[in-house]
Amino acid sequence: MNDYRVLRALDRARFLFERMGVDYPLMRRILGLKLTLDGRRTTGAAALFGSKSKSSSWSLGKGSGLKPKDQPDEGSGIGRTLFFYGLYGALSSMFLLLGGPYMLQAGIVLSVLLFVMMTAMLSDFSSVMLDVRDKPILHTKPVDGRTLGMAKALHILIYFTQFALALGIVPVAVGVFRYGAGFGLLLLLSLMLGGLLVAVFTAFVYLLVLKLFDGETLKDMINYVQIGMTIFMLVGYQIAIRALDFSRFTGDFRAGWWELALPPLWYSAGFEWLLNGRGEPIYQVPALLGLVVPLLGAFVFYKMMPGFERSLEKLSGTVSRRRGSRVKRWNRMWANLLCRNAEERAFYVFAASMLAGEREFKLKVYPSLGFSLVVPFIFLFSFAAAGSGGLASIDFAGGVAYLNVYACAIMIPTLVLMMKYSGSFKGGWIYTSAPIRNIDAVYRATLKAMFARLFLPLFLVESIVFVLLFGVRIVPDLLVMLAVSVLLLPLTLRMLERELPFSLPFPSSSDQSGGIKTIGIMMLLGVFATLHYAAVAFMPAFGIWVLLALAIGANIWAWSGTLFKSD
């Protein structure tokens, strides 16, 4: 175990911890172990910069045989994660070069950085705050609760400080270079206090969910919030670009009370007060709130830490039997509807259960689901913005802007590409022990499970909204789009390198060859959309029905087994 510099720095304050009743040598050893595990933990950001090592998994060999295969193993240090977030900070620092009122410049930079912090709290930081791996070991040893609590608090503080400094080092340096040391130091203080506010808010949300629900609900909530963050980022920047008034960067800037209701502007108000000498209450009150609220929240949470630790025990629980049985009945119903033999139905239930319970798979795939959900509406709004009358310029009665629903299918290449990965890939031995007569049934059932559980619900939501906008006349067109989307599933599988579903570990670096092929598949989707437009434009009376018949026929051919035939 490494003797980290932060531990050597804590040694100088050893007497303070001992006066607080903490067993310092034991706390230091526990904290060192936590920091070592952080260096080995794979995070969403670190995956972009991971290195490769060997691990055993199962793959499909020639003649449908199974063989062990070496694949990149998981593992990326926290240093790569901090470097990744440092890039975010470097990009945000460009707003400091715009000039204009301090409040607007600092407000934009802090808004970007605090938003990144919020997303990181829900993805990477949650594994630190909600860490329960030490409980089965340490709670059976003679370790008092005060020592454990201090080790956890210091672990959170160290992780949070590293993260905040990585985000803020470039903006602070740019602020010092452009506006002086006072600006840079105030920006660093604002970032630390704002990050503390985000951390406290996230902790209280976790505590509330754990008080009201079980641990599985909290784990699922982290996944669902990532979808919401993805939608917010995609839609938010569209709104922000149109709402940002750059004229306010010049002239006599005056803040409005409604603007100061946003936490990032609490801290930017301090720049106007302390650096520009604007001592009106409209600047003083928010600046004081930015100081008092996070410190008060941290104190309250510290007092509630014992209750929070007790609530974390729920994270060791499992899904309730009632909920599990309900999911199984739902999976069997869809298996009977979509699958044609008992073997395929069995693998459908297996794949659907993996998709429902594979939390790491959700972390990788759900952001693309959120992306595909909002892209058709972004295209629609962009089309409206290009016209002179905004949304009124769209011909809802006779236009073809509803073809933007095709964009919903851009998730399909990602789904098929990620089908082979799993956090439980070591269970791939099941394919060698199960009496599988036809390996194609495994692929076919998994694709159908992905369609029913992930794609179909989003497509139905998109269809309902577009029917409300364009009328029931587009229902045949939506059926064509659905048939084309279903056709993309086996086509994508054939174009990609096939591996057994859920049999490989998630790669520590991007699969570049698969990524290039998915671009080609998305271009194929554009070809289908062009054919659809041509059928509607040049054969308005019967073209859509011809296209629907061709799409259904292509699906019958593709799903009959031709495209699943082993090489």
Coordinates of C-alpha atoms in Angstrom, one line a residue:
M1 CA 0.0 0.0 0.0
N2 CA 1.4 3.4 -1.0
D3 CA 2.4 6.0 1.6
Y4 CA 0.5 8.9 -0.1
R5 CA 1.6 12.4 0.4
V6 CA -1.8 13.4 1.7
L7 CA -1.3 10.8 4.5
R8 CA 2.1 12.3 5.4
A9 CA 0.4 15.7 5.5
L10 CA -2.2 14.3 7.9
D11 CA 0.6 13.0 10.2
R12 CA 1.4 16.6 11.2
A13 CA -2.1 17.0 12.6
R14 CA -2.1 13.6 14.4
F15 CA -2.4 15.2 17.8
L16 CA -5.7 16.9 16.8
F17 CA -7.2 13.5 15.7
E18 CA -6.1 11.8 18.9
R19 CA -7.6 14.6 21.0
M20 CA -10.9 13.9 19.2
G21 CA -10.7 10.3 20.4
V22 CA -9.7 8.9 17.0
D23 CA -7.4 5.9 16.8
Y24 CA -5.0 7.6 14.4
P25 CA -2.8 4.7 13.2
L26 CA -5.9 2.6 12.5
M27 CA -7.6 5.5 10.7
R28 CA -4.5 6.1 8.6
R29 CA -4.3 2.5 7.5
I30 CA -8.1 2.4 6.6
L31 CA -7.7 5.7 4.7
G32 CA -4.7 4.5 2.8
L33 CA -6.5 1.4 1.8
K34 CA -9.4 3.4 0.5
L35 CA -7.1 5.6 -1.5
T36 CA -5.4 2.5 -3.0
L37 CA -8.8 1.2 -4.1
D38 CA -9.6 4.5 -5.7
G39 CA -6.5 4.1 -7.8
R40 CA -7.8 0.8 -9.1
R41 CA -11.4 1.7 -9.5
T42 CA -12.8 2.2 -13.1
T43 CA -14.8 5.4 -13.5
G44 CA -16.8 6.7 -16.4
A45 CA -14.2 9.3 -17.2
A46 CA -11.2 7.1 -16.8
A47 CA -12.6 4.6 -19.2
L48 CA -11.6 7.0 -22.0
F49 CA -7.9 6.8 -21.1
G50 CA -7.6 3.3 -19.8
S51 CA -4.8 0.9 -20.4
K52 CA -5.2 -2.7 -21.4
S53 CA -4.4 -5.9 -19.5
K54 CA -5.4 -9.5 -19.9
S55 CA -8.5 -11.2 -18.6
S56 CA -10.2 -14.4 -19.6
S57 CA -13.7 -14.4 -21.3
W58 CA -15.7 -16.4 -23.6
S59 CA -16.2 -15.8 -27.4
L60 CA -17.7 -17.5 -30.4
G61 CA -15.1 -19.4 -32.5
K62 CA -15.3 -21.0 -35.9
G63 CA -18.2 -23.3 -36.4
S64 CA -20.2 -21.8 -33.5
G65 CA -17.7 -23.2 -31.0
L66 CA -16.8 -21.5 -27.7
K67 CA -13.3 -20.6 -26.7
P68 CA -11.6 -18.5 -24.1
K69 CA -10.5 -15.1 -25.3
D70 CA -8.2 -12.5 -23.9
Q71 CA -9.8 -9.0 -23.5
P72 CA -8.9 -5.7 -22.0
D73 CA -9.6 -5.8 -18.3
E74 CA -11.1 -3.0 -16.3
G75 CA -9.0 -0.7 -14.3
S76 CA -8.0 3.0 -14.5
G77 CA -6.5 5.2 -11.9
I78 CA -8.0 8.3 -10.4
G79 CA -5.3 10.3 -12.1
R80 CA -6.8 9.7 -15.5
T81 CA -10.2 10.7 -14.1
L82 CA -8.8 14.0 -12.7
F83 CA -7.1 14.7 -16.0
F84 CA -10.4 14.2 -17.9
Y85 CA -12.2 16.7 -15.6
G86 CA -9.2 19.1 -15.9
L87 CA -10.0 19.3 -19.7
Y88 CA -13.6 20.4 -18.8
G89 CA -12.1 23.2 -16.6
A90 CA -9.7 24.2 -19.4
L91 CA -12.6 24.5 -21.9
S92 CA -14.7 26.6 -19.5
S93 CA -11.9 29.0 -18.9
M94 CA -12.4 30.4 -22.4
F95 CA -15.4 32.4 -21.1
L96 CA -12.9 34.4 -19.0
L97 CA -11.4 35.8 -22.2
L98 CA -14.7 37.4 -23.3
G99 CA -14.3 40.5 -21.2
G100 CA -17.2 42.4 -19.7
P101 CA -18.7 42.4 -16.1
Y102 CA -17.0 40.1 -13.6
M103 CA -20.4 38.7 -12.6
L104 CA -21.3 37.4 -16.0
Q105 CA -17.9 35.9 -16.7
A106 CA -17.5 34.2 -13.4
G107 CA -21.2 33.2 -13.4
I108 CA -20.9 31.3 -16.7
V109 CA -17.7 29.6 -15.7
L110 CA -19.1 28.6 -12.3
S111 CA -22.3 27.4 -13.9
V112 CA -20.4 25.1 -16.3
L113 CA -18.1 23.8 -13.6
L114 CA -20.8 23.2 -11.0
F115 CA -22.9 21.4 -13.6
V116 CA -20.0 19.1 -14.3
M117 CA -19.6 18.6 -10.6
M118 CA -23.2 17.6 -10.2
T119 CA -23.0 15.0 -13.0
A120 CA -19.8 13.7 -11.5
M121 CA -21.3 13.5 -8.1
L122 CA -23.9 11.1 -9.5
S123 CA -21.5 9.0 -11.5
D124 CA -18.0 8.8 -10.0
F125 CA -18.4 10.5 -6.6
S126 CA -21.4 8.4 -5.6
S127 CA -19.1 5.3 -5.4
V128 CA -17.1 7.1 -2.7
M129 CA -20.0 8.5 -0.7
L130 CA -22.0 5.3 -0.9
D131 CA -19.1 2.9 -0.4
V132 CA -20.2 -0.1 1.8
R133 CA -17.4 -2.6 0.9
D134 CA -15.6 -2.1 4.2
K135 CA -18.6 -2.8 6.4
P136 CA -18.6 -6.7 6.3
I137 CA -14.9 -6.6 7.3
L138 CA -14.4 -3.7 9.6
H139 CA -17.7 -4.0 11.5
T140 CA -16.5 -7.4 12.8
K141 CA -13.2 -6.0 14.1
P142 CA -12.5 -3.9 17.2
V143 CA -12.8 -0.6 15.4
D144 CA -14.9 2.2 17.0
G145 CA -17.4 4.2 15.1
R146 CA -15.6 7.5 15.6
T147 CA -12.5 6.2 13.8
L148 CA -14.5 4.7 11.0
G149 CA -16.6 7.9 10.6
M150 CA -13.5 10.1 10.5
A151 CA -11.8 7.8 7.9
K152 CA -14.9 8.1 5.7
A153 CA -15.2 11.8 6.1
L154 CA -11.5 12.4 5.3
H155 CA -11.8 10.0 2.3
I156 CA -14.7 12.1 0.9
L157 CA -12.9 15.4 1.7
I158 CA -9.7 14.2 -0.1
Y159 CA -11.6 13.0 -3.1
F160 CA -13.7 16.1 -3.3
T161 CA -10.7 18.4 -3.0
Q162 CA -8.7 16.6 -5.7
F163 CA -11.7 16.8 -8.0
A164 CA -12.4 20.5 -7.4
L165 CA -8.8 21.4 -7.9
A166 CA -8.6 19.4 -11.1
L167 CA -11.6 21.3 -12.5
G168 CA -10.5 24.7 -11.3
I169 CA -6.8 24.8 -11.8
V170 CA -6.9 26.1 -15.4
P171 CA -9.7 28.7 -14.9
V172 CA -8.0 30.0 -11.8
A173 CA -4.7 30.3 -13.7
V174 CA -6.4 32.1 -16.5
G175 CA -8.2 34.4 -14.0
V176 CA -4.9 35.3 -12.3
F177 CA -3.2 36.0 -15.6
R178 CA -6.0 38.2 -16.9
Y179 CA -7.5 39.9 -13.9
G180 CA -5.0 39.4 -11.1
A181 CA -4.4 37.3 -8.0
G182 CA -7.5 38.5 -6.2
F183 CA -9.8 37.3 -9.0
G184 CA -8.1 33.9 -9.2
L185 CA -8.2 33.3 -5.4
L186 CA -11.9 34.4 -5.2
L187 CA -12.7 32.0 -8.1
L188 CA -11.0 29.2 -6.3
L189 CA -12.8 29.9 -3.1
S190 CA -16.1 30.1 -5.0
L191 CA -15.5 26.8 -6.7
M192 CA -14.7 25.1 -3.4
L193 CA -17.8 26.5 -1.7
G194 CA -20.0 25.8 -4.7
G195 CA -18.7 22.2 -4.9
L196 CA -19.3 21.7 -1.3
L197 CA -22.9 22.9 -1.9
V198 CA -23.3 20.4 -4.7
A199 CA -21.9 17.6 -2.5
V200 CA -24.1 18.4 0.4
F201 CA -27.2 18.6 -1.8
T202 CA -26.3 15.3 -3.4
A203 CA -25.8 13.7 0.0
F204 CA -29.2 14.9 1.3
V205 CA -30.9 13.5 -1.8
Y206 CA -29.2 10.2 -1.2
L207 CA -30.2 10.3 2.5
L208 CA -33.9 11.1 1.6
V209 CA -34.1 8.3 -0.9
L210 CA -32.6 5.8 1.5
K211 CA -35.0 6.9 4.2
L212 CA -38.0 6.5 2.0
F213 CA -37.0 3.6 -0.3
D214 CA -34.6 0.7 -0.5
G215 CA -31.0 0.6 -1.7
E216 CA -32.0 -0.7 -5.2
T217 CA -34.1 2.4 -5.7
L218 CA -31.1 4.6 -5.0
K219 CA -28.9 2.6 -7.4
D220 CA -31.6 2.9 -10.1
M221 CA -32.0 6.6 -9.4
I222 CA -28.4 7.2 -10.2
N223 CA -28.9 5.6 -13.6
Y224 CA -32.1 7.5 -14.3
V225 CA -30.6 10.8 -13.3
Q226 CA -27.9 10.3 -15.9
I227 CA -30.6 10.1 -18.5
G228 CA -32.1 13.3 -17.2
M229 CA -28.7 15.0 -17.2
T230 CA -28.1 13.9 -20.8
I231 CA -31.5 15.4 -21.9
F232 CA -30.8 18.5 -19.9
M233 CA -27.4 19.0 -21.6
L234 CA -28.8 18.4 -25.1
V235 CA -31.9 20.7 -24.6
G236 CA -30.2 23.1 -22.2
Y237 CA -27.5 24.2 -24.6
Q238 CA -30.1 24.8 -27.3
I239 CA -32.1 27.1 -25.0
A240 CA -28.9 28.8 -23.6
I241 CA -27.6 29.7 -27.0
R242 CA -30.8 31.4 -27.9
A243 CA -31.3 33.0 -24.6
L244 CA -27.8 34.3 -24.0
D245 CA -27.8 38.1 -24.6
F246 CA -24.2 39.0 -25.3
S247 CA -25.1 42.7 -25.3
R248 CA -25.1 42.5 -21.5
F249 CA -21.3 42.0 -21.6
T250 CA -21.0 45.6 -22.5
G251 CA -22.3 48.8 -20.9
D252 CA -23.6 49.3 -17.4
F253 CA -24.5 45.8 -16.2
R254 CA -27.3 45.5 -13.6
A255 CA -28.3 42.2 -12.0
G256 CA -31.9 41.2 -11.5
W257 CA -33.2 39.6 -8.3
W258 CA -34.4 36.6 -10.3
E259 CA -30.9 35.9 -11.6
L260 CA -29.5 35.7 -8.1
A261 CA -31.8 32.9 -7.2
L262 CA -29.4 30.6 -9.1
P263 CA -26.6 29.2 -6.8
P264 CA -23.7 29.8 -9.4
L265 CA -24.7 33.5 -9.4
W266 CA -24.4 33.6 -5.6
Y267 CA -20.7 33.3 -6.0
S268 CA -20.4 35.5 -9.0
A269 CA -22.1 38.3 -7.1
G270 CA -19.2 38.2 -4.7
F271 CA -16.9 39.3 -7.6
E272 CA -18.9 42.5 -8.1
W273 CA -19.0 43.2 -4.3
L274 CA -15.4 42.5 -3.4
L275 CA -13.6 43.4 -6.6
N276 CA -15.7 46.1 -8.1
G277 CA -16.9 47.7 -4.8
R278 CA -20.6 47.3 -5.5
G279 CA -22.0 47.1 -2.0
E280 CA -25.7 47.0 -2.8
P281 CA -27.8 44.3 -1.0
I282 CA -28.5 42.7 -4.4
Y283 CA -24.8 41.6 -4.4
Q284 CA -24.1 41.2 -0.7
V285 CA -27.0 38.9 0.2
P286 CA -26.3 36.3 -2.5
A287 CA -22.6 36.3 -1.7
L288 CA -23.3 35.7 2.0
L289 CA -25.7 32.9 1.1
G290 CA -23.0 31.3 -1.0
L291 CA -20.8 31.2 2.1
V292 CA -23.3 30.3 4.8
V293 CA -25.5 27.7 3.0
P294 CA -22.8 25.1 2.1
L295 CA -21.0 25.4 5.5
L296 CA -24.3 25.1 7.4
G297 CA -25.3 22.2 5.2
A298 CA -22.0 20.4 5.8
F299 CA -22.4 20.9 9.6
V300 CA -25.9 19.5 9.5
F301 CA -24.8 16.5 7.4
Y302 CA -21.9 15.8 9.7
K303 CA -24.4 15.6 12.6
M304 CA -26.5 13.2 10.5
M305 CA -23.6 11.0 9.5
P306 CA -24.4 8.2 11.9
G307 CA -28.0 8.0 10.5
F308 CA -26.6 8.1 7.0
E309 CA -24.2 5.2 7.7
R310 CA -27.1 3.2 9.1
S311 CA -29.2 3.9 6.0
L312 CA -26.3 2.7 3.7
E313 CA -26.9 -0.8 5.0
K314 CA -29.9 -0.9 2.6
L315 CA -27.4 -0.9 -0.3
S316 CA -26.5 -4.4 0.6
G317 CA -30.2 -5.5 0.1
T318 CA -31.6 -7.1 -3.0
V319 CA -34.7 -6.5 -5.1
S320 CA -37.9 -7.5 -3.3
R321 CA -39.4 -10.8 -4.2
R322 CA -42.6 -9.2 -5.3
R323 CA -40.9 -6.9 -7.7
G324 CA -38.8 -9.7 -9.1
S325 CA -41.7 -12.0 -9.7
R326 CA -43.6 -9.2 -11.5
V327 CA -40.6 -8.6 -13.8
K328 CA -40.4 -12.3 -14.5
R329 CA -44.0 -12.5 -15.5
W330 CA -43.6 -9.5 -17.8
N331 CA -40.6 -11.1 -19.4
R332 CA -42.3 -14.4 -20.0
M333 CA -45.3 -12.6 -21.6
W334 CA -43.1 -10.8 -24.1
A335 CA -41.1 -14.0 -24.7
N336 CA -44.3 -15.8 -25.7
L337 CA -45.3 -13.0 -28.0
L338 CA -41.9 -12.5 -29.8
C339 CA -40.2 -15.9 -29.7
R340 CA -41.1 -18.9 -31.8
N341 CA -39.6 -21.8 -29.8
A342 CA -38.8 -22.8 -26.2
E343 CA -35.1 -22.4 -26.5
E344 CA -35.4 -18.8 -27.8
R345 CA -38.0 -18.0 -25.1
A346 CA -35.6 -19.2 -22.4
F347 CA -32.8 -17.0 -23.7
Y348 CA -35.2 -14.1 -24.1
V349 CA -36.0 -14.3 -20.4
F350 CA -32.3 -14.6 -19.6
A351 CA -31.4 -11.6 -21.7
A352 CA -34.3 -9.5 -20.4
S353 CA -33.2 -10.2 -16.8
M354 CA -29.6 -9.2 -17.6
L355 CA -30.8 -6.0 -19.1
A356 CA -33.0 -5.2 -16.1
G357 CA -30.3 -6.0 -13.5
E358 CA -27.1 -5.2 -15.2
R359 CA -26.4 -1.8 -13.6
E360 CA -23.1 -1.2 -15.4
F361 CA -24.7 -1.9 -18.7
K362 CA -27.3 0.7 -17.9
L363 CA -24.5 3.2 -17.1
K364 CA -23.0 2.6 -20.5
V365 CA -26.2 2.5 -22.6
Y366 CA -28.8 4.7 -20.9
P367 CA -27.2 8.0 -21.9
S368 CA -27.5 7.0 -25.6
L369 CA -31.2 6.3 -24.9
G370 CA -31.7 9.8 -23.5
F371 CA -29.9 11.2 -26.6
S372 CA -32.1 9.3 -29.0
L373 CA -35.2 10.4 -27.1
V374 CA -34.5 14.2 -27.6
V375 CA -32.7 14.2 -31.0
P376 CA -36.0 14.0 -33.1
F377 CA -37.3 17.1 -31.2
I378 CA -34.0 18.9 -31.6
F379 CA -34.1 18.3 -35.3
L380 CA -37.7 19.5 -35.4
F381 CA -36.9 22.7 -33.5
S382 CA -33.9 23.3 -35.6
F383 CA -36.1 22.9 -38.7
A384 CA -38.5 25.4 -37.2
A385 CA -35.7 27.9 -36.4
A386 CA -34.6 27.8 -40.0
G387 CA -38.0 29.1 -41.1
S388 CA -39.1 32.7 -40.7
G389 CA -42.1 31.9 -38.5
G390 CA -40.6 29.4 -35.9
L391 CA -42.8 26.5 -35.1
A392 CA -45.6 28.1 -37.1
S393 CA -43.6 27.6 -40.2
I394 CA -43.9 23.8 -39.9
D395 CA -46.7 22.3 -42.0
F396 CA -48.3 20.0 -39.5
A397 CA -51.2 19.2 -41.7
G398 CA -49.3 18.1 -44.8
G399 CA -45.6 18.3 -44.2
V400 CA -43.0 15.5 -43.7
A401 CA -41.1 16.8 -40.7
Y402 CA -42.4 13.8 -38.8
L403 CA -39.6 11.8 -40.6
N404 CA -37.4 13.1 -37.8
V405 CA -38.6 10.2 -35.8
Y406 CA -36.0 8.1 -37.7
A407 CA -33.4 9.8 -35.5
C408 CA -34.8 7.7 -32.6
A409 CA -33.2 4.6 -34.2
I410 CA -29.7 6.0 -33.8
M411 CA -29.5 4.1 -30.5
I412 CA -29.7 0.7 -32.2
P413 CA -26.1 0.5 -33.3
T414 CA -25.0 1.3 -29.8
L415 CA -27.3 -1.3 -28.3
V416 CA -26.1 -4.0 -30.6
L417 CA -22.4 -3.0 -30.1
M418 CA -22.8 -3.1 -26.3
M419 CA -24.7 -6.4 -26.4
K420 CA -21.6 -8.5 -25.9
Y421 CA -20.4 -6.6 -22.7
S422 CA -21.3 -7.3 -19.1
G423 CA -20.0 -6.6 -15.6
S424 CA -20.8 -10.3 -14.9
F425 CA -18.9 -11.6 -18.0
K426 CA -17.2 -14.4 -16.0
G427 CA -20.5 -16.2 -16.0
G428 CA -20.0 -16.8 -19.7
W429 CA -19.3 -20.4 -18.9
I430 CA -23.1 -20.9 -19.0
Y431 CA -22.9 -21.1 -22.8
T432 CA -20.7 -24.1 -22.6
S433 CA -22.8 -25.9 -20.0
A434 CA -26.3 -25.2 -21.3
P435 CA -27.6 -27.7 -23.9
I436 CA -27.8 -25.1 -26.8
R437 CA -28.9 -26.7 -30.0
N438 CA -28.8 -23.5 -32.1
I439 CA -26.5 -20.7 -31.1
D440 CA -28.5 -18.3 -33.3
A441 CA -31.3 -18.5 -30.8
V442 CA -29.1 -16.7 -28.3
Y443 CA -28.5 -13.7 -30.6
R444 CA -32.1 -13.6 -31.8
A445 CA -33.5 -13.7 -28.3
T446 CA -31.1 -11.0 -27.0
L447 CA -31.9 -8.7 -29.9
K448 CA -35.6 -9.1 -29.3
A449 CA -35.1 -8.4 -25.6
M450 CA -33.3 -5.2 -26.4
F451 CA -36.0 -4.2 -28.8
A452 CA -38.9 -4.8 -26.3
R453 CA -37.2 -3.4 -23.2
L454 CA -35.2 -0.5 -24.5
F455 CA -36.2 0.7 -27.9
L456 CA -39.9 0.1 -28.1
P457 CA -40.9 2.2 -25.1
L458 CA -39.0 5.2 -26.4
F459 CA -40.4 4.8 -29.9
L460 CA -43.9 4.7 -28.5
V461 CA -43.4 7.9 -26.6
E462 CA -42.0 9.6 -29.7
S463 CA -44.9 8.3 -31.8
I464 CA -47.6 9.6 -29.4
V465 CA -46.1 13.1 -29.4
F466 CA -45.7 13.2 -33.1
V467 CA -49.2 11.9 -33.7
L468 CA -50.5 14.7 -31.5
L469 CA -48.5 17.2 -33.6
F470 CA -49.1 15.9 -37.1
G471 CA -52.3 13.9 -36.8
V472 CA -53.3 10.2 -37.3
R473 CA -52.3 10.5 -40.9
I474 CA -48.7 9.6 -40.0
V475 CA -49.6 6.2 -38.4
P476 CA -48.6 4.2 -41.5
D477 CA -45.4 6.2 -41.7
L478 CA -44.6 5.3 -38.1
L479 CA -45.3 1.6 -38.8
V480 CA -42.7 1.9 -41.6
M481 CA -40.2 3.5 -39.3
L482 CA -40.8 0.8 -36.7
A483 CA -40.3 -1.9 -39.3
V484 CA -37.0 -0.3 -40.5
S485 CA -35.8 0.0 -36.9
V486 CA -36.5 -3.7 -36.3
L487 CA -34.7 -4.5 -39.5
L488 CA -31.6 -2.6 -38.3
L489 CA -31.1 -5.0 -35.4
P490 CA -30.0 -8.1 -37.4
L491 CA -28.3 -5.9 -40.0
T492 CA -26.2 -4.3 -37.4
L493 CA -25.3 -7.6 -35.8
R494 CA -24.1 -8.9 -39.2
M495 CA -21.9 -5.9 -39.8
L496 CA -20.2 -6.0 -36.4
E497 CA -17.8 -8.6 -35.0
R498 CA -20.1 -11.0 -33.3
E499 CA -19.5 -12.2 -29.7
L500 CA -21.7 -14.1 -27.4
P501 CA -24.1 -11.7 -25.5
F502 CA -22.9 -10.5 -22.1
S503 CA -19.6 -12.6 -22.4
L504 CA -17.0 -9.8 -22.5
P505 CA -15.8 -7.2 -19.9
F506 CA -16.5 -3.6 -20.7
P507 CA -13.5 -2.2 -22.5
S508 CA -11.3 0.3 -20.8
S509 CA -10.9 2.2 -24.1
S510 CA -13.3 2.9 -26.9
D511 CA -13.9 0.1 -29.5
Q512 CA -12.8 2.2 -32.5
S513 CA -13.5 -0.4 -35.2
G514 CA -17.0 -0.9 -33.8
G515 CA -17.5 2.9 -33.7
I516 CA -16.6 3.3 -37.3
K517 CA -19.0 0.5 -38.4
T518 CA -21.8 2.1 -36.4
I519 CA -21.3 5.3 -38.3
G520 CA -21.9 3.3 -41.5
I521 CA -25.1 1.8 -40.0
M522 CA -26.3 5.3 -39.2
M523 CA -25.7 6.3 -42.8
L524 CA -27.8 3.3 -43.8
L525 CA -30.6 4.7 -41.6
G526 CA -30.3 7.9 -43.6
V527 CA -30.7 5.9 -46.8
F528 CA -34.0 4.4 -45.4
A529 CA -35.2 7.9 -44.4
T530 CA -34.5 9.2 -48.0
L531 CA -36.4 6.3 -49.6
H532 CA -39.3 7.0 -47.2
Y533 CA -39.3 10.6 -48.3
A534 CA -39.2 9.7 -52.0
A535 CA -42.1 7.2 -51.5
V536 CA -44.2 9.9 -49.9
A537 CA -43.2 12.7 -52.3
F538 CA -43.5 10.8 -55.6
M539 CA -46.1 8.1 -54.8
P540 CA -48.4 9.9 -52.3
A541 CA -51.4 7.6 -52.9
F542 CA -49.8 4.1 -52.3
G543 CA -46.1 4.6 -51.9
I544 CA -46.1 4.3 -48.1
W545 CA -48.0 1.0 -48.3
V546 CA -45.5 -0.4 -50.8
L547 CA -42.7 0.7 -48.6
L548 CA -44.4 -1.0 -45.5
A549 CA -44.8 -4.2 -47.4
L550 CA -41.1 -4.2 -48.5
A551 CA -40.0 -3.5 -44.9
I552 CA -42.0 -6.3 -43.5
G553 CA -40.7 -8.7 -46.2
A554 CA -37.1 -7.6 -45.5
N555 CA -37.7 -8.3 -41.8
I556 CA -39.1 -11.8 -42.5
W557 CA -36.0 -12.6 -44.5
A558 CA -33.5 -11.1 -42.0
W559 CA -35.0 -12.7 -38.9
S560 CA -35.5 -16.1 -40.5
G561 CA -31.9 -16.9 -39.9
T562 CA -30.1 -15.9 -43.0
L563 CA -28.2 -13.1 -41.4
F564 CA -27.5 -15.1 -38.3
K565 CA -25.8 -17.9 -40.2
S566 CA -22.4 -18.6 -38.7
D567 CA -19.3 -17.7 -40.7

